[in-house]
Short mmCIF file of C-alpha atoms in Angstrom, two decimals:
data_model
loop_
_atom_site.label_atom_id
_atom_site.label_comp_id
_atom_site.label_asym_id
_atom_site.label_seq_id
_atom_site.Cartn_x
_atom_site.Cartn_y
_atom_site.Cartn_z
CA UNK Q 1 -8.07 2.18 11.62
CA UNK Q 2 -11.34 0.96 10.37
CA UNK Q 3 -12.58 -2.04 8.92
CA UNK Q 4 -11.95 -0.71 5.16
CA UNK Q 5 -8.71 0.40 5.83
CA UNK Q 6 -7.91 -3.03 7.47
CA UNK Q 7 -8.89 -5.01 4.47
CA UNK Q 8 -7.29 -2.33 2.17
CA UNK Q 9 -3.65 -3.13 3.73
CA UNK Q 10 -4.19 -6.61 3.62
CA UNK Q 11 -5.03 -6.21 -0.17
CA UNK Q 12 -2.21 -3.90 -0.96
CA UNK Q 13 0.14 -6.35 1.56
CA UNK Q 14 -0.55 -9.20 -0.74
CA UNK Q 15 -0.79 -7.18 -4.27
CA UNK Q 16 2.70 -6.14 -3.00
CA UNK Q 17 3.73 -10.25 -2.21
CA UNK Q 18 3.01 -10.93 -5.92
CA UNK Q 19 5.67 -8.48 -7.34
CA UNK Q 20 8.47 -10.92 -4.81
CA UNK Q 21 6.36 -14.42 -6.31
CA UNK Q 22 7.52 -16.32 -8.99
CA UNK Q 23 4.77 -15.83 -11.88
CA UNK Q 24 2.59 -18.66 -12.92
CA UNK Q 25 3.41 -20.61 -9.86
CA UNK Q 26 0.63 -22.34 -7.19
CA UNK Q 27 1.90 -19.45 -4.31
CA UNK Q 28 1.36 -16.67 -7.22
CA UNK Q 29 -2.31 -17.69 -8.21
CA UNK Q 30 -2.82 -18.40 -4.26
CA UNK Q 31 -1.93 -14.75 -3.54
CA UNK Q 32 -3.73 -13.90 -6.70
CA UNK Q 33 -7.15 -14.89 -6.27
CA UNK Q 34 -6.73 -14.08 -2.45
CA UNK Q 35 -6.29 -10.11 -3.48
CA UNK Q 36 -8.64 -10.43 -5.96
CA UNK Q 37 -12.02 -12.28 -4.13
CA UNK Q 38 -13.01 -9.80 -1.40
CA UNK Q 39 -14.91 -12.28 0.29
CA UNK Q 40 -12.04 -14.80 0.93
CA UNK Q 41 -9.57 -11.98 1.37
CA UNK Q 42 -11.12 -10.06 3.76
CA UNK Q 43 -11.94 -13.69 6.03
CA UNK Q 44 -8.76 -14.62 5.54
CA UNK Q 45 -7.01 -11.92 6.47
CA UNK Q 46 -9.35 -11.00 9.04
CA UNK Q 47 -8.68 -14.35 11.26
CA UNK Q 48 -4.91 -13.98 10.57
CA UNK Q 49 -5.37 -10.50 12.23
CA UNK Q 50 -7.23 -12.06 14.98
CA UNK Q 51 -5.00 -15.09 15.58
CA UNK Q 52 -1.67 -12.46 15.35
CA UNK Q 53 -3.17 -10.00 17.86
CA UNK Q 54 -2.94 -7.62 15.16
CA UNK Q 55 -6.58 -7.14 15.24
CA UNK Q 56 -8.08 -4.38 18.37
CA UNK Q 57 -11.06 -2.05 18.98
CA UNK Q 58 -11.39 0.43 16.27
CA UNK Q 59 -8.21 -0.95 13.84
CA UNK Q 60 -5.61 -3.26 13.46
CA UNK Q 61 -1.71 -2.85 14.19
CA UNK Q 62 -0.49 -2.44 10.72
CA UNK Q 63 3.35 -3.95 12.64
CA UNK Q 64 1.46 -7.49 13.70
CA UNK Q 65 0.16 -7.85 10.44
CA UNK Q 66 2.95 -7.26 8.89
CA UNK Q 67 4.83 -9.57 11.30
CA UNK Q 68 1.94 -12.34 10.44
CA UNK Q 69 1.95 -12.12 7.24
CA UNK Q 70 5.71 -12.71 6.56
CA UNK Q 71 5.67 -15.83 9.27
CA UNK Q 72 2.99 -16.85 7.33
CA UNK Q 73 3.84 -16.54 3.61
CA UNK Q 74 7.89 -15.12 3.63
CA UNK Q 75 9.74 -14.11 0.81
CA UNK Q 76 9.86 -9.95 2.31
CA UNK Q 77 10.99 -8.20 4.90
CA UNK Q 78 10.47 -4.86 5.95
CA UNK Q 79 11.52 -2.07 7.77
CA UNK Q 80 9.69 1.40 9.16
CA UNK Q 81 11.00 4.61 7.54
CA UNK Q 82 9.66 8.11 7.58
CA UNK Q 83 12.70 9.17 5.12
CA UNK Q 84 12.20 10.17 1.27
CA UNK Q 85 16.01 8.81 0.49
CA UNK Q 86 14.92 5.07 2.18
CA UNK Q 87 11.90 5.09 0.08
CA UNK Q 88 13.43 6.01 -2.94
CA UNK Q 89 16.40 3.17 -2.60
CA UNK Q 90 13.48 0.84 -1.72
CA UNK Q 91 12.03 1.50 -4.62
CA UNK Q 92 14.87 1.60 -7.10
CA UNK Q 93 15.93 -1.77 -5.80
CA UNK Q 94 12.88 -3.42 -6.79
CA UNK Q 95 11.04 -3.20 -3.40
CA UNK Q 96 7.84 -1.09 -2.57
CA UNK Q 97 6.00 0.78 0.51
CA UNK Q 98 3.35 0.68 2.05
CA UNK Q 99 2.73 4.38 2.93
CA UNK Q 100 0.77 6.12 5.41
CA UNK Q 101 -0.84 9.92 5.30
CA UNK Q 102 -3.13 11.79 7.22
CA UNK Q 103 -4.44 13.86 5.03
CA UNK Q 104 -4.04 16.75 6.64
CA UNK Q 105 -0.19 17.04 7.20
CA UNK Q 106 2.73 18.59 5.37
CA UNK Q 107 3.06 20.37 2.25
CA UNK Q 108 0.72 18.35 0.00
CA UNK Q 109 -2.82 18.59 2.03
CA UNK Q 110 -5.03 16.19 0.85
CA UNK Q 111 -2.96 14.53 -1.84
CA UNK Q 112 -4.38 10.68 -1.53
CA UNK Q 113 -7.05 11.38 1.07
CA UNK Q 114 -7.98 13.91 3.31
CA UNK Q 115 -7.94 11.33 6.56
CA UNK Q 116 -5.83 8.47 7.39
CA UNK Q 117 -5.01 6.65 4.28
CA UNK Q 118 -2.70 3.85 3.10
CA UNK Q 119 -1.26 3.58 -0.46
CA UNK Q 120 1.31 1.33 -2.18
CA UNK Q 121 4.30 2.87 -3.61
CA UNK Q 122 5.50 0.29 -6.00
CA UNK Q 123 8.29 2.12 -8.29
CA UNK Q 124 9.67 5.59 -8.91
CA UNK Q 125 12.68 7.91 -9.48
CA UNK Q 126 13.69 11.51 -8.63
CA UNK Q 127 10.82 12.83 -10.10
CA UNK Q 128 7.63 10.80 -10.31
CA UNK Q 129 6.23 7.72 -8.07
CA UNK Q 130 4.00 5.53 -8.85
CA UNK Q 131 1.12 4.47 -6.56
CA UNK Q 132 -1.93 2.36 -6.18
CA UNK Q 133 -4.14 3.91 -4.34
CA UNK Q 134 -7.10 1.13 -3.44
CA UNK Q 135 -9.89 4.61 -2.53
CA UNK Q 136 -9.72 5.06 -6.58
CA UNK Q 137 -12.88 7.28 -8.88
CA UNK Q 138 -12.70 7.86 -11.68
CA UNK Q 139 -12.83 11.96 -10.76
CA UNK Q 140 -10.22 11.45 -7.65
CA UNK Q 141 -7.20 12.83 -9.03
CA UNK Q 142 -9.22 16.06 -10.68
CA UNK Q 143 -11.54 16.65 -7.43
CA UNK Q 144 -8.89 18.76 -5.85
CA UNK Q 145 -6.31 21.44 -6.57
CA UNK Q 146 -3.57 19.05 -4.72
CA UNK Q 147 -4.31 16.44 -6.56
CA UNK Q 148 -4.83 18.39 -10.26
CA UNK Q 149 -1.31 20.10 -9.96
CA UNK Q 150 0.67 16.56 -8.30
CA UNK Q 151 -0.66 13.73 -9.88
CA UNK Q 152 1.79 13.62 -13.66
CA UNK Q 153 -0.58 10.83 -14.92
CA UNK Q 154 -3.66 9.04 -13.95
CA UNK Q 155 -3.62 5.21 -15.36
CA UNK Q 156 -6.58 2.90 -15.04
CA UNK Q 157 -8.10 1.70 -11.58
CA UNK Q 158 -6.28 3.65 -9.16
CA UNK Q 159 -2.80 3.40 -10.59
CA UNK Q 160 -1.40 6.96 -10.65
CA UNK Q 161 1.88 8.76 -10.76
CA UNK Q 162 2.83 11.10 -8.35
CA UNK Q 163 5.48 14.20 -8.29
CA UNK Q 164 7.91 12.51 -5.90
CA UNK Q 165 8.15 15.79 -3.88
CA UNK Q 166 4.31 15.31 -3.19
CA UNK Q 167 4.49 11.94 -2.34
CA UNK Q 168 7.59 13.11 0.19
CA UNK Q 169 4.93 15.81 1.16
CA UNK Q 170 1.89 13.77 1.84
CA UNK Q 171 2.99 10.61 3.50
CA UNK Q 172 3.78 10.32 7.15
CA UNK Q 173 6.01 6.93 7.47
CA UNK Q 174 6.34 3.73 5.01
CA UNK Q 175 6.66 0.73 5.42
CA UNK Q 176 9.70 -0.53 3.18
CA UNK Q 177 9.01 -3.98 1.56
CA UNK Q 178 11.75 -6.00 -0.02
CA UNK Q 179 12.00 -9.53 -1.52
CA UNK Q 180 13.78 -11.07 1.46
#
């Protein structure tokens, strides 16, 4: 996992942590303006990486920073799943995932990316998910057949929803995220 993908967890990691944070509170604009300044969010979570061990040549253990970031902050667990039935209970209790794809694998080729790729899944049902998909243009979700005839509606800035079959499809494993 590169560098980009690194600091794209992190970000999705801690956009996630606000959903679990009490609004309008010092840890909410904390984990606000750490998601939202690129500089300070990519140092910070960077030497937390380091520190954790998380950090090695070529990526960073996406377990270990998990690990770090709940000893560090709290308020979530989570839990490693590869099933569609997890997710979706995950999801319907309020939780969300951190999902992984190759690109290449299963039914849905090329649905978020084409290579490795994380996503957050942050709410859904039988038949659509919603995602946030931090590799966002504005021409993503039309560039492809996969994504045309799977993606039920494009919002603004990488928000999108998903046919939940495709999302089942795409992804590899997620990581399950709950308010602890």
């Amino acid at each position: 996992m590169g560098t980009a993908n690194f600091i794209t967890i992190l970000r999705m990691v801690g956009t996630g942590m606000l959903l679990f944070t009490t609004p309008l509170t010092p840890a909410f604009y904390l984990l606000y303006t750490l998601c939202g300044i690129t500089d300070a969010t990519s140092e910070n979570m960077c030497a937390l990486a380091t520190e954790s061990g998380a950090r090695y040549d070529g990526g960073t253990d996406p377990l270990k920073m998990l690990d770090a970031a709940a000893a560090k902050w709290g308020g979530f667990t989570y839990q490693y799943s590869n099933s569609m039935d997890e997710l979706q209970q995950c999801l319907a209790e309020g939780g969300m995932a951190l999902a992984h794809t190759s690109g290449a694998s299963g039914g849905a080729t090329g649905l978020f990316a084409d290579n490795g790729h994380f996503v957050a899944l942050v709410s859904g049902d039988a038949s659509v998910i919603t995602a946030v998909d931090p590799y966002w243009t504005e021409t993503k979700w039309t560039a492809n057949e996969t994504r045309k005839a799977n993606a039920v509606e494009t919002e603004t800035h990488g928000v999108v929803n998903v046919q939940t079959g495709a999302v089942g499809a795409a992804c590899d494993y997620f990581y399950l995220i709950r308010k602890a």
